[in-house]
Tab-separated table of C-alpha atoms and ligand atoms in Angstrom:
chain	number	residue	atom	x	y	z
Y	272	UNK	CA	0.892	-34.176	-33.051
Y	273	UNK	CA	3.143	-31.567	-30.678
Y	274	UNK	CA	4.514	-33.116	-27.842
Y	275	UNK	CA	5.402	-30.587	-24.882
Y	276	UNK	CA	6.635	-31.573	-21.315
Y	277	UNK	CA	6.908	-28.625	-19.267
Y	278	UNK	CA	8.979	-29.112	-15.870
Y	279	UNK	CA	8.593	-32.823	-15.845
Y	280	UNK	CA	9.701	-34.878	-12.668
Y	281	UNK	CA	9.695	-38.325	-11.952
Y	282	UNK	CA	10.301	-40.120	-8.542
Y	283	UNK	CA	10.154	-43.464	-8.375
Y	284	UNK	CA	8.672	-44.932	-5.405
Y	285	UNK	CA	10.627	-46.154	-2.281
Y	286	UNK	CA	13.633	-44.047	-4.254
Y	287	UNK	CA	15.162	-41.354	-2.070
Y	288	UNK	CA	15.954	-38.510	-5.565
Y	289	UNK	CA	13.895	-37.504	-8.036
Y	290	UNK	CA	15.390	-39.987	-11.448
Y	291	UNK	CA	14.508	-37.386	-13.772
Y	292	UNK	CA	13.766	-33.445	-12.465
Y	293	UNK	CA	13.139	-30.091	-14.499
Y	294	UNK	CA	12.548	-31.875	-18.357
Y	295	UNK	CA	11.290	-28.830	-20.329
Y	296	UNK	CA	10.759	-30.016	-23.849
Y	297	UNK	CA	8.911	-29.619	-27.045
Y	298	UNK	CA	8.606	-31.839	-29.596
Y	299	UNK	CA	6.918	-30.449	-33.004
Y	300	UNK	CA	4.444	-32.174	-34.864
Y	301	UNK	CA	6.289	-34.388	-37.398
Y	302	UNK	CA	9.130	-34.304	-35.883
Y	303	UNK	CA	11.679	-37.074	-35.256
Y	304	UNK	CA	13.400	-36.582	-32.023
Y	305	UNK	CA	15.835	-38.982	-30.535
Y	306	UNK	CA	16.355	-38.796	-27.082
Y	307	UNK	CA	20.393	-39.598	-26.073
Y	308	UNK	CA	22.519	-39.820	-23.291
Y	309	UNK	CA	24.306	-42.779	-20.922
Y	310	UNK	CA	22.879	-45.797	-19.818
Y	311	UNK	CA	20.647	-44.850	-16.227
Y	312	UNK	CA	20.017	-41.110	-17.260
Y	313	UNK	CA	16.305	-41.606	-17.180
Y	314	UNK	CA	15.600	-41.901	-21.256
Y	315	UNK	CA	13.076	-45.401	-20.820
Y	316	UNK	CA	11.953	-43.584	-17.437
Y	317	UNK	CA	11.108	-40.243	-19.696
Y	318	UNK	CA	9.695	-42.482	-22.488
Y	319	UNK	CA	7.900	-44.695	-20.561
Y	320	UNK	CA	6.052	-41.215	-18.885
Y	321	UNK	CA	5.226	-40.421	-22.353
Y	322	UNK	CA	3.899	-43.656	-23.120
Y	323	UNK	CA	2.026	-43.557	-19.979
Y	324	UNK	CA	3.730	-46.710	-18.550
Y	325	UNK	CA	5.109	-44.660	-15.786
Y	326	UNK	CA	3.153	-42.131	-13.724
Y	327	UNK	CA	4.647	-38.331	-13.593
Y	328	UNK	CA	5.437	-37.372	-10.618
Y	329	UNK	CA	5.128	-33.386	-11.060
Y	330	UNK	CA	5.100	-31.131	-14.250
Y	331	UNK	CA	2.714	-31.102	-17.216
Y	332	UNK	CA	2.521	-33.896	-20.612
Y	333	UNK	CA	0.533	-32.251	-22.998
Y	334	UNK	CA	-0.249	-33.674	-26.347
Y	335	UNK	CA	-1.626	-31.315	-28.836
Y	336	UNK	CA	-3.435	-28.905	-26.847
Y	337	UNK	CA	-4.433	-31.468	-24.265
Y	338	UNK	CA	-2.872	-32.870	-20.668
Y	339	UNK	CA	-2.493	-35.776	-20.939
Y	340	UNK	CA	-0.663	-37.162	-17.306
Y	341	UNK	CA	-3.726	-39.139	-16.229
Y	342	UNK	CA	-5.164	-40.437	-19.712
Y	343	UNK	CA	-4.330	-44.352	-19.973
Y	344	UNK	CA	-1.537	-45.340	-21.965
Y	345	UNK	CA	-4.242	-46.955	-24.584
Y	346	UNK	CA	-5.928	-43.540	-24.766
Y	347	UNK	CA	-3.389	-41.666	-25.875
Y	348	UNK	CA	-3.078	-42.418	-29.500
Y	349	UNK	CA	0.982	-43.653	-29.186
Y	350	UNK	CA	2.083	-46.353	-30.376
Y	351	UNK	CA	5.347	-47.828	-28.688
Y	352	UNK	CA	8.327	-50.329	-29.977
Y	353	UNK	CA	10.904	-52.093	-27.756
Y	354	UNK	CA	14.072	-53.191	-27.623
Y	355	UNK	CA	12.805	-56.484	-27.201
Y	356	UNK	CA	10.337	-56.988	-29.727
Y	357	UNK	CA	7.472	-58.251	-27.795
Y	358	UNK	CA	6.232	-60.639	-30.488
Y	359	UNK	CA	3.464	-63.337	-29.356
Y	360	UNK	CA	5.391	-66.525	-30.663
Y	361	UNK	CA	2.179	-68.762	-31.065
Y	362	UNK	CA	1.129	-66.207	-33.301
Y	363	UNK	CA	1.807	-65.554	-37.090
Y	364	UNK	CA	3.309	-62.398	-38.297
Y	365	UNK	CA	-0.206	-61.784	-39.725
Y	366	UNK	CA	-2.377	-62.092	-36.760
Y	367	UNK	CA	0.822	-60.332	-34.489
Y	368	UNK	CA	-0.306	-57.155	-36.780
Y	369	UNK	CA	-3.484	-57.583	-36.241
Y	370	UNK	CA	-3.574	-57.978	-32.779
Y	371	UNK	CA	-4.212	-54.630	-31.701
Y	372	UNK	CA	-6.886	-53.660	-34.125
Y	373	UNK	CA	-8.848	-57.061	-33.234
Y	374	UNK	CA	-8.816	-56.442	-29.960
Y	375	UNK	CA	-10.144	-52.960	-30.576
Y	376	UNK	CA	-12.855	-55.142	-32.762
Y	377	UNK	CA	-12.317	-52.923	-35.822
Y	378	UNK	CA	-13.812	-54.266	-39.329
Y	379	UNK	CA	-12.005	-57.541	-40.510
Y	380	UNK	CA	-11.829	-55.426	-43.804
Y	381	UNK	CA	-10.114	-52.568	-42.384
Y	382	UNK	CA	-7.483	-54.509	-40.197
Y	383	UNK	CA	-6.150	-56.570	-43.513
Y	384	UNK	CA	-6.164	-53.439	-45.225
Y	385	UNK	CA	-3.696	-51.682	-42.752
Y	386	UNK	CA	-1.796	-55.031	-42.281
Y	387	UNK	CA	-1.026	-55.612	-45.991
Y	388	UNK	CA	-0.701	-51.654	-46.309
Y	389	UNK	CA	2.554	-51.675	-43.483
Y	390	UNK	CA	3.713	-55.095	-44.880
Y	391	UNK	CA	4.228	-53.581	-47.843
Y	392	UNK	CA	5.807	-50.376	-46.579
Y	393	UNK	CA	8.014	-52.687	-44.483
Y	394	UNK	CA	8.889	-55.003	-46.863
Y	395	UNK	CA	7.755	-58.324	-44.877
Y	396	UNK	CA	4.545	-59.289	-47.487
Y	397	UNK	CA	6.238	-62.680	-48.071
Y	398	UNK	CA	6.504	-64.070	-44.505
Y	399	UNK	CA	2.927	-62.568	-43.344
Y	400	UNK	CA	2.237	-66.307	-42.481
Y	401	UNK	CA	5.278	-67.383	-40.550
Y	402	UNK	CA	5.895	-67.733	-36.742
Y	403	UNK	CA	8.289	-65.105	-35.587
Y	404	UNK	CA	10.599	-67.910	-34.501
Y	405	UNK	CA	11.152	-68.678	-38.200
Y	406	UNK	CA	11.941	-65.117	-38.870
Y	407	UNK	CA	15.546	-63.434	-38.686
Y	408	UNK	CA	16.154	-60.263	-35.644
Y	409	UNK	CA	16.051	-57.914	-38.694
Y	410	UNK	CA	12.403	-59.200	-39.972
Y	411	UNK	CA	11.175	-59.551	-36.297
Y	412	UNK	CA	11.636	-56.044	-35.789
Y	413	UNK	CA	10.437	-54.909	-39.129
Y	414	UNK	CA	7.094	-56.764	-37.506
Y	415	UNK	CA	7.444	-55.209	-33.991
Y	416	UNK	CA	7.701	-51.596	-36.245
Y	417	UNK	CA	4.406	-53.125	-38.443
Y	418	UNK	CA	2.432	-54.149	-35.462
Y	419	UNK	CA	2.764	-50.135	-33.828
Y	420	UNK	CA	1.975	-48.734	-37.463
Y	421	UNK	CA	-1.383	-50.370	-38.051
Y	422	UNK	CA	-2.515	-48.185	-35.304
Y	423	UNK	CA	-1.636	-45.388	-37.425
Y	424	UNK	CA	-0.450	-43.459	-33.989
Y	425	UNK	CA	-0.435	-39.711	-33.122
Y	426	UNK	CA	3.107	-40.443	-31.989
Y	427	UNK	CA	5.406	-43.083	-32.240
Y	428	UNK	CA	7.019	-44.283	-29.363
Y	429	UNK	CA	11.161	-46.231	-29.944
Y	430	UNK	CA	12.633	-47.569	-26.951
Y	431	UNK	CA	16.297	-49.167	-28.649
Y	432	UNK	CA	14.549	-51.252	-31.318
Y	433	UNK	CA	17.972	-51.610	-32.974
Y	434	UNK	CA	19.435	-52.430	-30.234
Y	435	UNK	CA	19.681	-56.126	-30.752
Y	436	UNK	CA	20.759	-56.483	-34.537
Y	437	UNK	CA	24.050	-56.830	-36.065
Y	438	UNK	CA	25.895	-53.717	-37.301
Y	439	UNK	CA	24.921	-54.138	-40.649
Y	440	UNK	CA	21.872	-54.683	-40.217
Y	441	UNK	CA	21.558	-51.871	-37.547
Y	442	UNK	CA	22.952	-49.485	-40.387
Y	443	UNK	CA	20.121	-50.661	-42.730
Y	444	UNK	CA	17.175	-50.400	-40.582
Y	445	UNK	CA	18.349	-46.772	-39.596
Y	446	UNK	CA	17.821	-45.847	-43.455
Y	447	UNK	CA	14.641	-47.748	-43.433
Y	448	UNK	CA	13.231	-46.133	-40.423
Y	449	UNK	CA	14.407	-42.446	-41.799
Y	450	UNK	CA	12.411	-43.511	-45.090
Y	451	UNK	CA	9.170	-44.892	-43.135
Y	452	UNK	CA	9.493	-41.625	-41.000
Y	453	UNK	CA	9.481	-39.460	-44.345
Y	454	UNK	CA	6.459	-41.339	-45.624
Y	455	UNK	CA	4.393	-41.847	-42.718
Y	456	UNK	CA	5.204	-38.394	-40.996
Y	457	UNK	CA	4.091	-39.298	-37.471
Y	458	UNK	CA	5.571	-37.390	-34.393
Y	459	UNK	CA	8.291	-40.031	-33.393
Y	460	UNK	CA	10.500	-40.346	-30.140
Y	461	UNK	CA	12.818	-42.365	-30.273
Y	462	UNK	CA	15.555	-43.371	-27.368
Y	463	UNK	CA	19.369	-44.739	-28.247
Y	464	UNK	CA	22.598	-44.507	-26.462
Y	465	UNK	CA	24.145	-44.592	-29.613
Y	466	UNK	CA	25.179	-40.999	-30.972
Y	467	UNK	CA	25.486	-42.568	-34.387
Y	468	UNK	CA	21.737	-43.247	-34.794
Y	469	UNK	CA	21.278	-39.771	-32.979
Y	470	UNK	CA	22.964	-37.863	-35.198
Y	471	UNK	CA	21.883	-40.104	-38.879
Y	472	UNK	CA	18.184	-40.491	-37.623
Y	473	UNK	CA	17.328	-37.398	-35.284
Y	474	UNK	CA	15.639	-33.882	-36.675
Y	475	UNK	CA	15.834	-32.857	-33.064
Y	476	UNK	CA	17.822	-34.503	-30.424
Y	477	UNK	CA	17.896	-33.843	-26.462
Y	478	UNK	CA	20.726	-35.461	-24.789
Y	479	UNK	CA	20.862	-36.584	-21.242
Y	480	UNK	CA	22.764	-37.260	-18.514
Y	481	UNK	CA	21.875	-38.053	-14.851
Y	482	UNK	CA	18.409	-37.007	-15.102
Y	483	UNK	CA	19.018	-33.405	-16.737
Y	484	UNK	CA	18.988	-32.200	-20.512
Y	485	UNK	CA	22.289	-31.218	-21.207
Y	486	UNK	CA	21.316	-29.990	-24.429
Y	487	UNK	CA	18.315	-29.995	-27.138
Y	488	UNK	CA	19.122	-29.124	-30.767
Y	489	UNK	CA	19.477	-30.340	-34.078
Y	490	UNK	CA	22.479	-32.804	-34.918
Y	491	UNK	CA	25.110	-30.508	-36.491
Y	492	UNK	CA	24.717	-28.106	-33.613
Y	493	UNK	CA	25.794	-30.739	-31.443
Y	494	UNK	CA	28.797	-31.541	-33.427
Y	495	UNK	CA	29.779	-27.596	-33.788
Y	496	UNK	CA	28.340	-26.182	-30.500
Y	497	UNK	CA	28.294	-28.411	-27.704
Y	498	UNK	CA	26.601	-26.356	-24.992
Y	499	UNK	CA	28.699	-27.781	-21.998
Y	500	UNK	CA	31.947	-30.370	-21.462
Y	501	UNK	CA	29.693	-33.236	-20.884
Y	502	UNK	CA	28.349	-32.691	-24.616
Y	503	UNK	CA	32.095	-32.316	-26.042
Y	504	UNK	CA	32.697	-35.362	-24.951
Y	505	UNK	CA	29.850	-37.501	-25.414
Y	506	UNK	CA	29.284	-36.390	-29.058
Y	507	UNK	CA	31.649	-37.218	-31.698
Y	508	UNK	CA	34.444	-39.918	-32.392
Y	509	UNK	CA	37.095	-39.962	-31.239
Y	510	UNK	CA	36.301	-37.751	-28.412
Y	511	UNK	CA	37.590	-34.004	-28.720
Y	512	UNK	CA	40.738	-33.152	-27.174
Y	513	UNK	CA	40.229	-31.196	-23.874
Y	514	UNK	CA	42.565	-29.275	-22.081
Y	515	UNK	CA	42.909	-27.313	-18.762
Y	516	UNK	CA	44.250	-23.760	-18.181
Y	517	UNK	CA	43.837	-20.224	-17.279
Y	518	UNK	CA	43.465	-17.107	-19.796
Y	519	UNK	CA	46.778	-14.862	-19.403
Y	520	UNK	CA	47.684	-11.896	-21.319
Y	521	UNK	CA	44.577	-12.888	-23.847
Y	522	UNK	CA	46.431	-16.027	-24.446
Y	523	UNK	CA	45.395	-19.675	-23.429
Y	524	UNK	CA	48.086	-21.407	-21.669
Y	525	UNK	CA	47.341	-24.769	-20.404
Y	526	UNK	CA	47.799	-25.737	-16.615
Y	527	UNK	CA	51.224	-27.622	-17.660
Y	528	UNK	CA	52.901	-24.714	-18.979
Y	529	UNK	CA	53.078	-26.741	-22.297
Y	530	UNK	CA	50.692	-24.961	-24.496
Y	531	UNK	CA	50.261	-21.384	-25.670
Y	532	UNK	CA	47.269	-20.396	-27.780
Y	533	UNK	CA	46.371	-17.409	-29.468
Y	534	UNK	CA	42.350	-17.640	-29.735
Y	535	UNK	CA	40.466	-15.662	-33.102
Y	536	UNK	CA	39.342	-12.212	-33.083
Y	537	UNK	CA	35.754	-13.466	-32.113
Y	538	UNK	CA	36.880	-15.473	-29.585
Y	539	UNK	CA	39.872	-12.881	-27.896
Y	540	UNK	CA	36.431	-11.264	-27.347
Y	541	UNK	CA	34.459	-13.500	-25.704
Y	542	UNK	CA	37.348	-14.527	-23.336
Y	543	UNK	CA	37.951	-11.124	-22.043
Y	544	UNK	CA	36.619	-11.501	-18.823
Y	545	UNK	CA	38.047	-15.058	-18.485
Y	546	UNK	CA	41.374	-12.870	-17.903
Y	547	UNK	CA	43.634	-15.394	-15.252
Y	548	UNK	CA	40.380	-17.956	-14.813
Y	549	UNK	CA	40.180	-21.392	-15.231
Y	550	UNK	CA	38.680	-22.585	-18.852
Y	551	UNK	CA	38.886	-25.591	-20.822
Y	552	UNK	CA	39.511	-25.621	-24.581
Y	553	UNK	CA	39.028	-28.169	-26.723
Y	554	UNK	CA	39.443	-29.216	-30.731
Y	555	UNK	CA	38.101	-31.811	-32.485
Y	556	UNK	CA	40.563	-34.156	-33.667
Y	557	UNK	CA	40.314	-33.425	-37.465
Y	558	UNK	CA	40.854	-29.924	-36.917
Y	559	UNK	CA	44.573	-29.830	-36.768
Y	560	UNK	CA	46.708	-28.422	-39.253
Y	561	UNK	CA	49.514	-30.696	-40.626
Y	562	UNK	CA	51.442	-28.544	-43.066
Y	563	UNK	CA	51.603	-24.696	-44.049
Y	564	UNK	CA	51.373	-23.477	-40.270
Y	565	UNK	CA	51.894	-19.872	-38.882
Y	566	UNK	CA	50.886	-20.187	-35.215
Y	567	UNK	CA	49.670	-22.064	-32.440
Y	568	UNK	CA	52.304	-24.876	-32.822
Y	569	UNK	CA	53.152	-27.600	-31.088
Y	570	UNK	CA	56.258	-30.065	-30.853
Y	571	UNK	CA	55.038	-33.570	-31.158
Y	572	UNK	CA	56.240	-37.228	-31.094
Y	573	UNK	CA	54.310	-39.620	-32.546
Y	574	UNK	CA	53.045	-42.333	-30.550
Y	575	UNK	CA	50.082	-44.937	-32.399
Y	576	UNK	CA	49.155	-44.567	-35.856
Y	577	UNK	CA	45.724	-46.267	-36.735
Y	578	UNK	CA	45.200	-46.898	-40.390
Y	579	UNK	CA	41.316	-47.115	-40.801
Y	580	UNK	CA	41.419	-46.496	-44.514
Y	581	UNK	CA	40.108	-43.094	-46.089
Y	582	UNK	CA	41.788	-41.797	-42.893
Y	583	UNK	CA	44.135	-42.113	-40.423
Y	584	UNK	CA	43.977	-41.882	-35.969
Y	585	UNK	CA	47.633	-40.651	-34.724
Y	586	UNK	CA	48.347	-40.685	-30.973
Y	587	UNK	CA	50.519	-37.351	-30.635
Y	588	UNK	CA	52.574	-36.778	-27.680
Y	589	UNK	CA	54.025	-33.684	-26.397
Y	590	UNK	CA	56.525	-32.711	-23.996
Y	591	UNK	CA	54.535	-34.072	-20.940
Y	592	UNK	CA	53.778	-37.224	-21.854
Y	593	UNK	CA	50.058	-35.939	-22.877
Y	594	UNK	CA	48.563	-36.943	-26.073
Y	595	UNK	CA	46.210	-35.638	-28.911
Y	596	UNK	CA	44.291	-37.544	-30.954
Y	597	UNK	CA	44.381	-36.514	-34.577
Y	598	UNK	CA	42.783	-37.494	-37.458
Y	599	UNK	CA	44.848	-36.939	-40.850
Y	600	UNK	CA	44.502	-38.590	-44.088
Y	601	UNK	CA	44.951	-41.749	-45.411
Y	602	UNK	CA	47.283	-41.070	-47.872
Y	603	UNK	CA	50.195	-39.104	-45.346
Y	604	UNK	CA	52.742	-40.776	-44.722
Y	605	UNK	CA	53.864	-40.883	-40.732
Y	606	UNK	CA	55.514	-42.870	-38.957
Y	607	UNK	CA	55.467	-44.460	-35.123
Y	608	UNK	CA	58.520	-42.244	-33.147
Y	609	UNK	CA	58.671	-39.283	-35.782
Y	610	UNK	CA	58.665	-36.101	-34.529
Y	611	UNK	CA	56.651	-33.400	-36.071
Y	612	UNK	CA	54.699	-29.855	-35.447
Y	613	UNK	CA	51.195	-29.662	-35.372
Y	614	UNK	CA	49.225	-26.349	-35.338
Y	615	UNK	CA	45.532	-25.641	-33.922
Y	616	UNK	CA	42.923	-24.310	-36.376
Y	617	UNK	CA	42.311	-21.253	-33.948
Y	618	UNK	CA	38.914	-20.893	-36.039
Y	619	UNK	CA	37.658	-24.705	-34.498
Y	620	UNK	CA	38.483	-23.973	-30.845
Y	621	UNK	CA	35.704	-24.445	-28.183
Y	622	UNK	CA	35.997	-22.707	-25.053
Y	623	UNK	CA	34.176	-23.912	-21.761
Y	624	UNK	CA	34.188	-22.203	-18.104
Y	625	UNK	CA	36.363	-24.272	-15.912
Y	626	UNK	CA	34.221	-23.620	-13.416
Y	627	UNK	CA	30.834	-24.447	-14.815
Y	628	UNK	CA	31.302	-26.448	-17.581
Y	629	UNK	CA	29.810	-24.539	-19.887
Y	630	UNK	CA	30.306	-23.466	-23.135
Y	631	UNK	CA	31.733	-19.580	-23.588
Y	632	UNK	CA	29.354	-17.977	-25.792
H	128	ATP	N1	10.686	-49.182	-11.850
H	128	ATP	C1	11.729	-48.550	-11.298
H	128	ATP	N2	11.800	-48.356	-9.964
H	128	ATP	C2	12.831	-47.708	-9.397
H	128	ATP	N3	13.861	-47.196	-10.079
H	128	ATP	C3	13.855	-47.341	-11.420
H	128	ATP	C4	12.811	-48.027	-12.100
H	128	ATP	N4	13.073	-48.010	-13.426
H	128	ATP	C5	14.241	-47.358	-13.568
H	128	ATP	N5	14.717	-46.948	-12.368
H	128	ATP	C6	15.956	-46.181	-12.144
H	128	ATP	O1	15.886	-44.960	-12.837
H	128	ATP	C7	17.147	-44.637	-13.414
H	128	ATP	C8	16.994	-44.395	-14.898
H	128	ATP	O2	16.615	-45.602	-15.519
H	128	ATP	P1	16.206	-45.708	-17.048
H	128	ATP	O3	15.825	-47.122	-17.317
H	128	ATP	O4	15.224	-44.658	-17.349
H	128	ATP	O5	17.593	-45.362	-17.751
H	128	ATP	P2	18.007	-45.442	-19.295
H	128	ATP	O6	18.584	-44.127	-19.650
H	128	ATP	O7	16.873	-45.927	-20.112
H	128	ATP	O8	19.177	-46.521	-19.271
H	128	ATP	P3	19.561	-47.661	-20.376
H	128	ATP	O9	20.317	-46.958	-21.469
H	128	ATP	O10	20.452	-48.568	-19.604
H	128	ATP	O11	18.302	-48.309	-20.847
H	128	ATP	C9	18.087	-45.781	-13.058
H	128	ATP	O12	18.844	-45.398	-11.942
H	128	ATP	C10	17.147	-46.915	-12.713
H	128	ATP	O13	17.719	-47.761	-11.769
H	129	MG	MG1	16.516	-47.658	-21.270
């Protein structure tokens, strides 16, 4: 089922702001959308509106072709996980799937039929009988995520559900959850603050920050057009290298004098009218060049060099003390105090307004 929030607000009572203002969204049917951004930028606030756990304070929820802001949470055909999984611990793993649909006083026939049905899906058919105490984090949740699917749920509601496993284990369920999503091909949102499960999990993501949608997309656009600064830096690891100066002569030339860069064709274009205004550029670090440079060098000492295997972090310096991060491969050899020239890929530079933030299309 489509999802669509059009000019969503939320104000919490006895709070002064609104937490969440202007949230203009839609989700298509099937989709699996992740919603991202800091801890306190609204995403259980936005969720829980969804869910109908909060109230909405202005702006229209519509599911399908119907409005849905007043309809009771157990009306709305979601289903919802959370971080904490919510288990009854008195209860088996059995009758904690069945809960729901017993309560709704469905057939006993039909209820073990959906609660072997997600068992098997999810993999937990041999501890049906157990307490959830006797269970490990990673099977727990694997019954919080079979306890929402016996609904069988327009949409699927996520609030962190990995949120408390190991990194392995975090890793795993991500592929398992992709897989269930494939199969069961229910409308899911899902919230993280973890760009990683964004960008792995998501076919649409909207990331957030303090209260706003900074941008809504599809992971790789993220990673190669980050609408605005605050997107630069929150996606990708390590962060990209930003930098502050004015446009002279067509060139870029940082604020410290230390930099010079010739920008591409398409983007000598764009920057015309940037001529002697502020605008930050920035590169990811893995878009350096490291050998067989022609322009846009720079003299560098090297500072920390981070062997993590198939590649390597270096910590370059240059003349004021400033450093880039750079990501090289394993296998070159450099060493802590070296000096060396590095050269920008003038074909992976972003350019943002240093007034707005944004990016310089
Ligand atoms: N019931 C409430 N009453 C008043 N303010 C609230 C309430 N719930 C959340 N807030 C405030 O709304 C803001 C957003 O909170 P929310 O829980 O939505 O953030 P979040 O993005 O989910 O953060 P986290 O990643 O830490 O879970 C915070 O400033 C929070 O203090
Ligand atoms: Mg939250």
């Amino acid at each position: 089922m489509k999802v669509l929030l059009d000019n969503v607000g939320k104000k919490y009572e006895g709070r002064e702001n609104f937490t969440l203002r202007h949230i203009d969204l839609e989700i298509e049917d099937k989709d699996f959308c992740v919603i991202l951004g800091p801890s306190g930028c609204g995403k259980s606030t936005l969720l829980r509106m969804i869910a109908g756990l909060n109230s909405i304070t202005e702006g229209d929820l519509i599911f399908g072709d119907r409005r849905v802001n007043k309809v009771p949470s157990k009306d709305r055909d979601i289903a919802m996980v959370f971080q904490s999984y919510a288990l009854y611990p008195h209860m088996t793993v059995y009758d904690n799937m069945a809960f729901s649909l017993a309560m709704r006083k469905e057939p006993k026939k039909l209820i073990h039929e959906r609660v072997m049905e997600a068992a098997k899906v999810l993999q937990i058919e041999n501890y049906l009988y157990s307490k959830p105490s006797d269970i490990s984090g990673g099977q727990r949740q694997r019954v919080a995520l079979g306890r929402a699917m016996v609904r069988k749920p327009k949409v699927f509601l996520m609030d962190e559900p990995l949120s408390n496993l190991d990194a392995k284990l975090r890793e795993h369920m991500r592929v398992e959850l992709v897989k269930l999503h494939k199969a069961l091909e229910t409308t899911s949102i899902y919230v993280t603050h973890d760009q990683v499960e964004a960008m792995t999990m998501a076919t649409k993501i909207v990331l957030m920050d303090g209260g706003k949608i900074q941008q809504v997309g599809k992971p790789e656009d993220f990673y190669n057009r980050p609408e605005n600064v605050f997107v630069a830096k929150f996606i990708g690891s390590p962060t990209m290298n930003l930098v502050e100066g004015k446009m002279r002569g067509g060139k870029f030339v940082s604020d410290d004098g230390a930099i010079t860069l010739n920008p591409s064709d398409a983007d000598a274009q764009k920057l015309k009218e940037y001529e002697n205004k502020s605008i930050i550029v920035g590169i990811r670090s893995e878009r350096f060049i490291t050998e067989n440079m022609t322009e846009n060098i720079l003299d560098c000492t090297l500072d920390i060099v981070e062997l993590l295997g198939k590649e390597k972090t270096i910590y370059a310096r240059y003349s004021n003390g400033k450093t880039f991060v750079v990501t090289i491969p394993g296998h070159l050899q450099f060493k802590v105090g070296d000096n060396y020239k590095l050269a920008f890929d003038k074909e992976a530079l972003h350019f943002f307004d240093g007034e707005t933030n944004l990016r310089i299309n």
